[in-house]
XYZ file of C-alpha atoms in Angstrom:
687
model
C 17.960 -11.876 -4.357
C 16.754 -15.283 -3.305
C 13.302 -16.803 -3.117
C 12.248 -17.365 0.481
C 11.178 -20.730 1.613
C 9.595 -20.077 4.939
C 6.615 -18.013 5.972
C 6.327 -15.982 9.340
C 4.647 -18.171 12.128
C 0.960 -18.419 11.822
C 0.438 -21.017 14.565
C 1.711 -21.562 18.222
C 3.406 -24.716 16.917
C 5.430 -22.873 14.336
C 6.917 -20.695 17.123
C 8.512 -23.819 18.618
C 7.977 -22.382 22.216
C 9.436 -19.071 21.418
C 7.776 -15.779 22.406
C 7.493 -13.435 19.444
C 8.592 -9.832 19.770
C 5.566 -8.709 17.716
C 2.237 -10.192 16.742
C 0.961 -8.606 13.452
C -2.767 -8.572 13.273
C -4.236 -7.609 9.854
C -7.452 -7.977 7.779
C -6.050 -9.606 4.634
C -5.173 -13.183 4.021
C -1.429 -13.664 4.540
C 0.487 -13.217 1.266
C 4.232 -13.056 1.533
C 4.895 -10.757 -1.530
C 6.360 -7.258 -1.657
C 3.088 -5.796 -2.946
C 1.602 -6.531 0.503
C 2.357 -4.320 3.516
C 2.488 -7.162 6.066
C 5.175 -8.908 3.832
C 7.411 -5.920 3.778
C 7.062 -4.914 7.436
C 7.667 -8.306 8.917
C 10.638 -9.062 6.541
C 12.163 -5.675 7.440
C 11.848 -6.547 11.194
C 13.290 -9.964 10.505
C 16.208 -8.429 8.888
C 16.809 -6.309 11.974
C 16.566 -9.277 14.376
C 13.018 -8.900 15.522
C 10.580 -11.910 15.386
C 6.936 -11.655 14.073
C 3.982 -13.991 14.284
C 1.076 -13.149 11.959
C -2.459 -13.275 12.815
C -4.378 -12.979 9.546
C -7.974 -12.242 9.494
C -8.646 -13.258 13.224
C -12.169 -14.089 14.441
C -13.011 -10.643 15.702
C -16.208 -11.148 17.429
C -14.482 -12.045 20.775
C -10.894 -11.457 22.094
C -10.094 -15.144 22.178
C -8.345 -15.483 18.793
C -6.129 -12.489 19.723
C -4.569 -14.590 22.457
C -3.404 -17.265 19.951
C 0.305 -16.411 20.515
C 0.102 -14.972 24.133
C 1.379 -11.557 24.947
C 4.133 -10.552 22.614
C 7.340 -9.239 24.152
C 7.345 -5.910 22.595
C 3.715 -5.326 21.305
C 1.034 -5.708 18.744
C 1.166 -4.357 15.076
C -2.340 -3.712 13.613
C -3.396 -3.048 10.022
C -6.712 -3.419 8.245
C -4.940 -4.774 5.256
C -3.789 -3.334 1.803
C -6.837 -1.278 1.522
C -9.327 0.575 3.695
C -11.777 -2.062 5.080
C -14.851 0.050 4.253
C -13.766 0.278 0.664
C -13.084 -3.385 0.763
C -16.658 -3.963 1.821
C -18.772 -1.344 0.128
C -19.179 0.087 -3.379
C -19.378 3.777 -4.160
C -23.178 3.437 -3.824
C -22.648 1.973 -0.331
C -23.870 -1.417 -1.304
C -22.184 -4.466 0.218
C -19.722 -6.172 -1.906
C -20.038 -9.799 -2.449
C -16.444 -10.671 -2.963
C -13.096 -9.739 -1.281
C -10.090 -10.398 -3.535
C -7.779 -10.151 -0.379
C -9.455 -13.090 1.302
C -9.200 -16.715 0.562
C -11.453 -17.895 -2.359
C -12.714 -14.266 -2.577
C -14.833 -14.822 0.442
C -16.417 -11.776 1.810
C -16.989 -10.963 5.494
C -13.760 -12.310 6.927
C -12.810 -8.929 8.353
C -14.978 -6.385 10.215
C -15.946 -2.885 9.184
C -13.376 -0.413 10.444
C -11.027 -3.370 11.077
C -8.247 -1.343 12.673
C -10.466 -0.088 15.423
C -12.214 -3.422 16.065
C -8.819 -5.281 16.171
C -7.319 -2.821 18.641
C -10.378 -3.002 20.834
C -10.253 -6.788 20.936
C -6.455 -6.662 21.881
C -7.226 -4.215 24.685
C -9.938 -6.690 25.951
C -7.256 -9.467 25.893
C -4.202 -7.726 27.272
C -5.049 -4.270 28.594
C -2.066 -1.923 28.330
C 0.025 -3.893 25.914
C 1.693 -1.534 23.330
C -0.375 -1.366 20.137
C 1.075 0.310 16.926
C -1.258 0.747 14.056
C -0.359 1.351 10.362
C -1.331 0.602 6.938
C -3.447 2.533 4.393
C -6.606 2.639 6.693
C -4.659 4.118 9.482
C -2.478 6.348 7.411
C -5.392 8.164 5.621
C -7.403 8.458 8.750
C -4.531 9.932 11.043
C -6.418 13.288 11.394
C -10.078 13.956 11.924
C -11.640 12.982 8.550
C -14.883 12.917 6.671
C -16.313 9.417 6.540
C -18.475 8.768 3.555
C -20.149 5.819 5.092
C -21.304 7.628 8.225
C -21.550 10.900 6.361
C -19.902 12.783 9.265
C -16.425 13.875 10.434
C -15.052 11.125 12.583
C -12.115 11.508 15.006
C -8.656 10.461 14.280
C -8.357 6.720 14.115
C -5.750 6.906 16.799
C -8.363 8.222 19.272
C -11.132 5.718 18.365
C -8.784 2.599 18.194
C -7.167 3.296 21.562
C -3.822 2.368 20.092
C -0.578 4.012 21.354
C 1.212 5.129 18.172
C 0.020 5.529 14.463
C 2.553 5.069 11.736
C 1.647 6.707 8.420
C 3.056 6.574 4.937
C 5.631 3.904 3.966
C 6.645 2.430 7.346
C 10.034 0.683 6.893
C 12.023 3.308 8.783
C 9.443 4.076 11.412
C 8.816 0.549 12.479
C 12.501 -0.166 12.885
C 12.967 2.819 15.050
C 10.004 2.046 17.179
C 11.153 -1.614 17.545
C 14.590 -0.434 18.657
C 13.141 2.007 21.373
C 10.668 -0.593 22.684
C 13.552 -3.190 22.884
C 15.637 -0.732 24.901
C 12.837 -0.524 27.387
C 11.465 2.977 26.452
C 7.719 3.067 27.559
C 5.555 3.360 24.489
C 3.744 6.396 25.814
C 7.065 8.155 25.973
C 7.966 7.585 22.383
C 7.128 10.872 20.658
C 10.115 11.830 18.403
C 9.745 9.362 15.544
C 8.979 10.859 12.173
C 6.158 9.362 10.236
C 4.209 8.638 13.493
C 1.389 10.286 15.402
C 0.715 10.007 19.088
C -1.707 11.501 21.825
C -0.576 13.751 24.572
C -2.240 16.000 27.205
C -3.212 19.331 25.640
C -0.520 21.898 26.455
C 2.297 19.472 26.746
C 5.420 20.392 24.825
C 5.916 18.886 21.419
C 9.172 16.992 20.672
C 9.958 17.917 17.087
C 12.036 15.067 15.476
C 15.295 16.202 13.803
C 18.190 14.216 12.432
C 20.382 14.257 15.387
C 17.583 12.932 17.667
C 14.944 15.497 19.027
C 14.798 18.836 20.690
C 12.308 20.272 22.998
C 10.176 22.891 21.430
C 6.969 24.850 22.191
C 4.377 25.345 19.521
C 6.427 27.706 17.305
C 7.637 27.816 13.701
C 8.222 24.021 13.596
C 4.675 23.078 15.007
C 1.509 23.917 13.448
C -1.463 24.241 15.923
C -4.586 22.854 14.267
C -8.248 22.960 14.996
C -10.105 21.320 17.726
C -12.325 18.408 16.845
C -15.562 20.047 17.797
C -14.785 22.803 15.200
C -13.753 20.450 12.529
C -16.944 18.482 12.659
C -19.187 21.424 12.424
C -17.460 24.057 10.487
C -16.737 23.095 6.846
C -14.483 25.974 6.049
C -12.236 25.063 8.925
C -12.230 21.384 7.760
C -11.133 22.464 4.279
C -8.424 24.733 5.571
C -7.106 21.945 7.943
C -6.762 19.503 4.989
C -4.894 22.163 2.928
C -2.303 22.552 5.833
C -1.993 18.825 6.242
C -1.638 18.232 2.575
C 1.201 20.713 2.092
C 2.977 19.867 5.341
C 3.308 16.242 4.222
C 6.895 16.600 3.186
C 9.983 15.304 4.744
C 12.070 18.454 4.029
C 9.874 21.379 4.958
C 7.011 19.469 6.671
C 6.069 20.408 10.265
C 4.382 18.740 13.180
C 0.594 19.325 13.242
C -1.514 19.379 16.367
C -5.217 18.710 16.627
C -7.218 19.001 19.835
C -9.669 16.591 21.425
C -11.012 18.099 24.607
C -8.193 17.805 27.145
C -5.934 15.686 24.754
C -3.996 16.701 21.606
C -3.168 14.601 18.533
C 0.386 15.238 17.358
C 1.333 14.185 13.946
C 5.095 14.303 13.339
C 6.467 15.183 9.939
C 6.909 12.392 7.472
C 9.973 10.089 7.256
C 12.146 10.819 4.340
C 11.500 8.607 1.373
C 13.707 5.505 1.051
C 16.624 6.235 -1.314
C 17.670 3.960 -4.047
C 19.963 1.628 -2.086
C 17.443 1.399 0.752
C 14.564 0.547 -1.706
C 16.830 -2.193 -3.318
C 17.432 -3.668 0.092
C 13.658 -3.901 0.861
C 13.024 -5.618 -2.439
C 16.053 -7.976 -1.927
C 14.452 -9.538 1.142
C 13.657 -13.368 1.009
C 9.937 -13.187 0.151
C 8.137 -16.458 -0.717
C 6.136 -14.439 -3.306
C 2.909 -16.267 -2.725
C 0.076 -16.820 -0.359
C 0.405 -19.051 2.751
C -0.297 -22.719 1.805
C -3.120 -22.957 4.337
C -5.354 -21.092 1.767
C -4.823 -23.658 -0.936
C -7.863 -25.769 -0.150
C -10.082 -22.552 -0.167
C -8.887 -21.662 -3.715
C -5.932 -19.336 -2.873
C -5.976 -15.574 -2.590
C -7.135 -13.950 -5.787
C -5.176 -10.676 -5.090
C -1.876 -12.324 -5.851
C -2.765 -12.798 -9.525
C -2.236 -9.374 -10.693
C 1.043 -8.893 -8.986
C 2.672 -12.238 -8.992
C 4.627 -11.528 -12.291
C 4.716 -7.784 -11.916
C 7.589 -5.618 -10.636
C 7.365 -2.299 -8.608
C 10.261 0.001 -9.601
C 9.192 3.237 -7.972
C 7.337 5.070 -5.017
C 5.580 8.329 -4.635
C 3.747 10.297 -7.271
C 3.955 13.975 -8.296
C 0.866 13.629 -10.529
C -1.257 15.418 -8.021
C -4.762 13.955 -8.841
C -7.157 15.392 -6.282
C -9.138 12.086 -6.110
C -6.013 9.995 -5.336
C -4.695 9.478 -1.718
C -1.077 8.685 -2.829
C 0.073 12.315 -2.067
C -1.213 11.866 1.497
C 0.203 8.334 1.775
C 3.388 7.752 -0.132
C 3.957 11.294 -0.733
C 4.709 13.404 -3.889
C 8.568 12.766 -3.753
C 9.296 10.055 -6.255
C 12.171 7.427 -5.559
C 13.097 4.448 -7.707
C 14.928 1.200 -7.495
C 18.177 0.662 -9.321
C 18.119 -1.153 -12.802
C 20.243 -3.960 -11.222
C 17.581 -4.551 -8.533
C 14.800 -4.678 -10.952
C 16.767 -7.044 -13.122
C 17.534 -9.321 -10.218
C 13.785 -9.532 -9.476
C 12.935 -10.363 -13.020
C 15.560 -13.081 -12.993
C 13.968 -14.434 -9.924
C 10.544 -14.499 -11.616
C 11.843 -16.617 -14.384
C 12.668 -19.339 -11.898
C 9.021 -19.685 -10.630
C 7.508 -22.889 -11.938
C 4.338 -21.145 -13.330
C 6.263 -18.288 -15.161
C 5.301 -18.352 -18.808
C 7.849 -15.780 -20.043
C 5.762 -12.656 -19.530
C 6.386 -9.742 -17.129
C 2.875 -8.389 -16.652
C 4.042 -4.943 -15.438
C 7.152 -2.915 -14.513
C 5.361 0.123 -12.852
C 4.216 1.574 -9.652
C 1.817 4.315 -8.628
C 2.609 5.941 -11.984
C 4.595 3.647 -14.223
C 6.639 6.230 -16.154
C 8.061 8.170 -13.066
C 11.756 7.290 -12.314
C 13.016 10.372 -10.449
C 11.884 13.513 -8.604
C 9.960 15.929 -10.795
C 12.859 18.512 -10.607
C 16.190 18.873 -8.949
C 14.877 21.490 -6.505
C 12.800 18.776 -4.721
C 15.991 17.165 -3.611
C 16.967 20.143 -1.674
C 13.929 22.112 -0.859
C 11.309 19.411 -0.927
C 8.006 19.382 -2.940
C 6.549 22.864 -3.636
C 3.726 23.789 -1.288
C 0.870 25.293 -3.191
C 2.053 24.231 -6.695
C 1.661 21.182 -8.858
C 4.149 19.619 -11.215
C 1.881 18.639 -14.158
C -1.378 20.486 -13.938
C -2.865 22.604 -15.326
C 0.374 22.761 -17.349
C 3.874 21.203 -16.701
C 5.972 23.213 -14.430
C 8.968 24.971 -16.152
C 11.370 23.071 -13.755
C 9.906 19.639 -14.694
C 12.462 17.186 -15.830
C 10.595 14.924 -18.329
C 13.023 12.204 -19.118
C 12.269 8.477 -19.772
C 15.813 7.488 -20.797
C 16.598 5.574 -17.572
C 13.209 3.837 -17.751
C 14.070 2.669 -21.333
C 17.412 1.294 -20.102
C 15.562 -0.496 -17.369
C 13.144 -2.167 -19.768
C 15.721 -3.081 -22.299
C 17.837 -4.812 -19.576
C 14.839 -6.872 -18.366
C 13.941 -7.811 -22.047
C 17.447 -9.223 -22.605
C 17.090 -11.842 -19.703
C 16.909 -15.393 -20.834
C 13.292 -16.761 -20.468
C 11.713 -13.295 -20.847
C 9.295 -13.201 -23.849
C 7.698 -9.897 -23.301
C 7.557 -7.064 -20.804
C 4.162 -5.307 -20.421
C 3.420 -1.961 -18.775
C -0.108 -2.034 -17.258
C -0.037 0.312 -14.321
C -0.891 3.822 -15.091
C 1.013 5.936 -17.755
C 0.895 9.619 -17.067
C 0.362 10.738 -20.603
C 0.896 14.509 -20.002
C 4.300 13.688 -18.620
C 5.104 11.447 -21.622
C 4.190 14.311 -23.956
C 6.430 16.726 -21.984
C 9.461 14.639 -22.817
C 10.989 16.247 -25.880
C 12.260 12.841 -26.964
C 9.881 10.424 -28.568
C 11.994 7.436 -27.886
C 9.887 6.099 -24.888
C 6.572 6.813 -26.615
C 7.635 4.659 -29.593
C 9.076 1.959 -27.460
C 5.864 1.885 -25.446
C 3.683 1.403 -28.501
C 5.995 -1.144 -30.187
C 7.003 -3.361 -27.235
C 5.010 -2.930 -24.085
C 1.195 -2.781 -24.829
C -0.798 -5.882 -24.558
C -3.370 -4.911 -27.230
C -4.842 -2.201 -24.970
C -3.140 0.733 -23.070
C -5.057 2.076 -20.060
C -4.746 5.749 -19.445
C -6.816 8.129 -17.344
C -8.203 11.308 -18.874
C -11.157 11.005 -16.388
C -13.243 13.663 -18.028
C -13.383 16.366 -20.868
C -14.939 19.317 -19.096
C -12.333 21.926 -18.290
C -14.069 22.816 -15.068
C -14.245 19.130 -13.808
C -10.678 18.572 -14.840
C -9.550 21.656 -12.908
C -11.281 20.158 -9.870
C -9.645 16.741 -10.427
C -6.131 18.303 -10.722
C -5.886 16.916 -14.249
C -4.776 18.636 -17.561
C -7.146 19.843 -20.167
C -8.722 17.392 -22.449
C -6.815 18.910 -25.403
C -3.648 17.166 -23.873
C -5.353 13.756 -24.089
C -6.481 14.541 -27.550
C -2.882 15.147 -28.561
C -1.825 11.932 -26.851
C -4.562 10.023 -28.526
C -3.761 11.352 -32.021
C -0.112 10.549 -31.625
C -0.937 7.053 -30.224
C -2.906 6.308 -33.202
C -0.311 7.724 -35.637
C 2.459 5.640 -34.123
C 0.363 2.527 -34.317
C -0.357 3.073 -38.011
C 3.275 3.721 -38.587
C 4.324 0.536 -36.998
C 1.398 -1.591 -38.379
C 0.018 -2.273 -34.900
C -3.586 -2.649 -34.147
C -3.697 -1.576 -30.506
C -6.369 0.418 -28.664
C -6.761 2.882 -25.716
C -8.814 2.189 -22.784
C -9.480 5.585 -21.085
C -10.727 5.538 -17.576
C -13.647 7.920 -17.006
C -15.203 9.185 -13.738
C -18.820 10.300 -13.136
C -20.096 12.620 -10.430
C -16.698 13.950 -9.381
C -17.009 17.297 -7.554
C -17.431 20.054 -10.106
C -19.457 17.893 -12.426
C -23.014 19.224 -13.213
C -25.472 17.512 -15.378
C -24.286 19.675 -18.201
C -20.753 18.474 -17.711
C -21.911 14.773 -17.674
C -23.810 15.459 -20.970
C -20.659 16.992 -22.511
C -18.616 13.931 -21.433
C -21.237 11.588 -22.933
C -21.299 13.472 -26.347
C -17.431 13.589 -26.220
C -17.345 9.712 -25.968
C -19.728 9.605 -28.998
C -17.653 12.023 -31.054
C -14.378 9.911 -30.512
C -16.143 6.598 -30.965
C -15.810 5.410 -27.487
C -18.253 2.987 -25.864
C -17.345 2.756 -22.108
C -18.654 -0.522 -20.644
C -17.376 0.245 -17.205
C -17.444 3.671 -15.558
C -15.983 4.590 -12.099
C -18.331 6.641 -9.911
C -16.537 9.052 -7.773
C -15.920 7.415 -4.394
C -15.221 9.782 -1.430
C -12.538 8.234 0.658
C -10.324 9.624 3.455
C -7.142 11.499 2.537
C -8.221 13.074 -0.799
C -8.799 16.662 -1.770
C -11.757 15.628 -3.802
C -13.473 14.085 -0.729
C -13.008 17.534 1.086
C -14.792 19.050 -1.960
C -17.635 16.440 -1.761
C -18.182 17.189 1.951
C -17.597 20.921 2.133
C -18.471 22.120 -1.355
C -15.122 23.974 -1.140
C -11.898 23.577 -2.981
C -9.456 23.265 -0.040
C -6.641 24.796 -2.114
C -8.471 27.984 -3.290
C -11.513 28.366 -1.052
C -13.618 28.595 -4.020
C -17.147 26.910 -4.099
C -17.496 23.591 -5.958
C -20.836 22.065 -7.100
C -21.079 18.460 -5.937
C -23.604 15.838 -6.842
C -24.524 14.238 -3.624
C -28.113 13.108 -4.434
C -28.197 9.443 -5.201
C -30.460 9.802 -8.228
C -28.392 12.563 -9.782
C -25.392 10.426 -9.537
C -27.329 7.462 -11.214
C -28.230 9.911 -14.061
C -24.604 11.141 -14.543
C -23.409 7.574 -14.770
C -26.142 6.593 -17.159
C -25.214 9.398 -19.455
C -21.690 7.899 -19.797
C -23.190 4.458 -20.653
C -25.657 6.058 -22.990
C -25.415 3.281 -25.616
C -27.220 0.824 -23.245
C -30.832 0.647 -24.285
C -31.854 0.511 -20.593
C -30.366 3.882 -20.020
C -32.273 5.763 -22.685
C -35.142 6.713 -20.415
C -32.661 8.161 -17.860
C -31.166 10.273 -20.589
C -34.462 11.846 -21.213
C -34.882 12.398 -17.463
C -31.396 14.009 -17.325
C -32.427 16.487 -19.947
C -34.805 18.140 -17.497
C -31.881 19.113 -15.259
C -29.661 20.452 -18.045
C -29.336 23.948 -19.351
C -30.023 24.686 -22.922
C -26.521 23.720 -24.111
C -26.753 20.553 -22.066
C -29.941 19.623 -23.596
C -28.396 20.158 -27.058
C -25.527 17.708 -26.113
C -28.115 15.033 -25.212
C -30.070 15.526 -28.406
C -26.834 14.959 -30.270
C -26.259 11.910 -28.147
C -29.623 10.631 -29.077
C -29.282 11.318 -32.640
C -32.008 14.108 -32.582
C -31.916 17.214 -34.781
C -31.636 20.492 -32.698
C -34.988 21.227 -31.280
C -36.465 17.737 -32.006
C -38.824 16.650 -29.271
C -38.578 13.563 -27.195
C -41.710 12.088 -28.766
C -40.408 12.466 -32.284
C -37.099 10.766 -31.387
C -38.947 8.047 -29.651
C -40.967 7.107 -32.763
C -37.811 6.494 -34.803
C -35.888 4.032 -32.775
C -37.214 3.619 -29.218
C -34.436 2.425 -26.879
C -32.021 2.034 -29.880
C -28.439 3.241 -30.148
C -27.672 6.386 -32.270
C -24.755 7.677 -34.089
C -22.673 6.535 -37.093
C -19.600 6.080 -34.886
C -21.249 3.322 -32.719
C -18.641 0.468 -32.274
C -19.586 -3.082 -32.752
C -21.348 -4.730 -29.872
C -18.911 -5.555 -26.904
C -16.300 -2.835 -27.885
C -14.747 -1.502 -24.689
C -11.870 0.602 -26.178
C -11.130 3.901 -27.894
C -10.266 3.056 -31.408
C -8.727 6.507 -31.753
C -10.303 7.420 -35.021
C -8.803 10.001 -37.515
C -8.054 13.625 -36.713
C -11.521 14.768 -37.737
C -13.127 13.879 -34.280
C -14.866 17.140 -33.528
C -12.012 18.011 -31.091
C -12.215 21.837 -31.544
C -16.021 21.555 -31.331
C -15.783 19.670 -28.133
C -13.253 22.074 -26.612
C -15.622 25.048 -27.567
C -18.500 23.243 -26.094
C -16.602 22.681 -22.887
C -15.893 26.492 -22.599
C -19.638 27.196 -22.961
C -20.521 24.589 -20.315
C -17.840 26.209 -18.025
C -19.557 29.557 -18.433
C -22.921 28.098 -17.629
C -21.648 26.219 -14.670
C -19.854 29.397 -13.302
C -23.140 31.387 -12.977
C -23.873 29.908 -9.621
C -23.448 26.765 -7.532
C -27.122 25.800 -7.632
C -28.056 23.798 -10.764
C -31.631 22.982 -12.107
C -31.372 19.597 -10.480
C -31.186 21.130 -7.171
C -33.795 23.750 -7.878
C -36.168 21.081 -9.147
C -35.462 18.922 -5.951
C -36.270 21.845 -3.720
C -39.395 22.620 -5.592
C -40.720 19.063 -5.046
C -40.766 18.041 -8.707
C -38.707 14.975 -8.501
C -41.221 12.252 -8.115
C -39.435 10.121 -10.656
C -36.303 10.503 -8.630
C -37.939 9.491 -5.406
C -39.464 6.270 -7.112
C -35.803 5.440 -8.157
C -34.206 5.972 -4.895
C -32.431 3.011 -3.745
C -32.267 1.186 -7.051
C -29.091 0.711 -8.961
């Protein structure tokens, strides 16, 4: 593994008169690091003999900038960047962000909304029928008809709206090489229909070419092709939309996956089954490529590209995630089949990092989508694929699960031995239920002793059994066991390290009672969350389907969803109940809770059962209540002793679930319909 010295051409002068095979257009600043999709795809193409010019954040208001390199020999590659352009631009409250960490100097506004569509339309203006291949996260998660939170409607497949020729989804190394080879042989782009991990448009009724290992075979819509819904049905029938997502989710497997067809008037979208995940040797080869591992020097006068900061001294050792969180798009993008790099490959990258001039001896992370996954969840997945209709970890670990951290321990020890390495941290997500499933405590002990930088971030997300079931997460009792053991290990080792649990408000399934339960749970365990993540409906997740349809796509059961802006504000305020400015909102939330929810909030405010609002207000107006309140500025869970009210919380959760289960309509919606929400109307639009 060597450090690269040359970037891909960004100007006509750097091409030295040569015509590039591809022009890669994308919405981020140009960073040549393996954490950025543009770097991997261009380096993989370079390795296979193809040339690329990069057009980063072009001026999109006209077609002129898209003519910078002329017409490429084989076609244009288009991506919105590392994240969806709408997520890059807007918060969960649909407010415009003031910063863009993937742009030079954090400058916002350098890419358009729905960047993939805009870029493709500008290319069509410039060059007409030139081949256009789209990919990246935005295209991948919008490959089917999808609910769009920002428009609040079901939009067509991004392949239809962008007028591109082929869509690549998932991790695209194999697909892009195959497409490049076919285009190089002179195959017309509109006749390329047998590449796994791609989608294309055809006339309705045309035969579907199902990709198989030996090439492809001509098949009608039979057992290898799943005929889907037409778009007119999907945009109006929520039950059909939820069912379509269920089919798409479980078909996203390289072994048993099938082609899926979706209809748009006289055309049909064909989404081929996914590419097999890269095996260990192939992943090693991708990370061995000569990346310069930094942003292009043209951004230096603008302050560089902030997104490189978190990954510059971090190492990705795996791909895929069998965690199955419903609010996460990983299963729909990278897939649930985990693969990892060899220990030797990771060590080579660590050695390379020690040669960088600004390296201080600290590896910030050796992780990935989930840091402590190194291999498939079970041996069965290698032969039969990931189980359709089943989860590996929730609500309980599968009996076939192989929870084994031994290879990960060997990897970490190998990196720690390198000259120049002072410390190796693990900062990407640890799946604590998988950690507890390992009968050997060796990794847990090593994690606490060697790899925590004062704070360990974990994601229990909630404490309500009902909400956790909607999230696809284990019961809170699992987190409580982890928290207690983490505390005990820290005490045994003489360490003073904290937990930083991620919590989410307003996820589908969360009523005001559930929000109240979570708030009182944080008080009981001594947690003062400064930052709370509001649920953000983004394409490609089961939770977004629940938000839009009110249905669990896997069970068909109804799910309560907080869609009212004021209700979401109140649920968030309950989690940050220690802030004096939120006290009035806690009283407001009480009106929309059941009796048990009101009791939770009284406990939160330090009131005795049955105490009135006015009596409480006389004692400490706007103050903070509770003997477990941490010092000002505390952001972490100090994991107090075993006497944390765990059993009380668990029982309270069961009572809440019984109340939630009575019907989907809560007091909040009832009051809204009865016109009693003047206070809410006054607050509409405020943060």
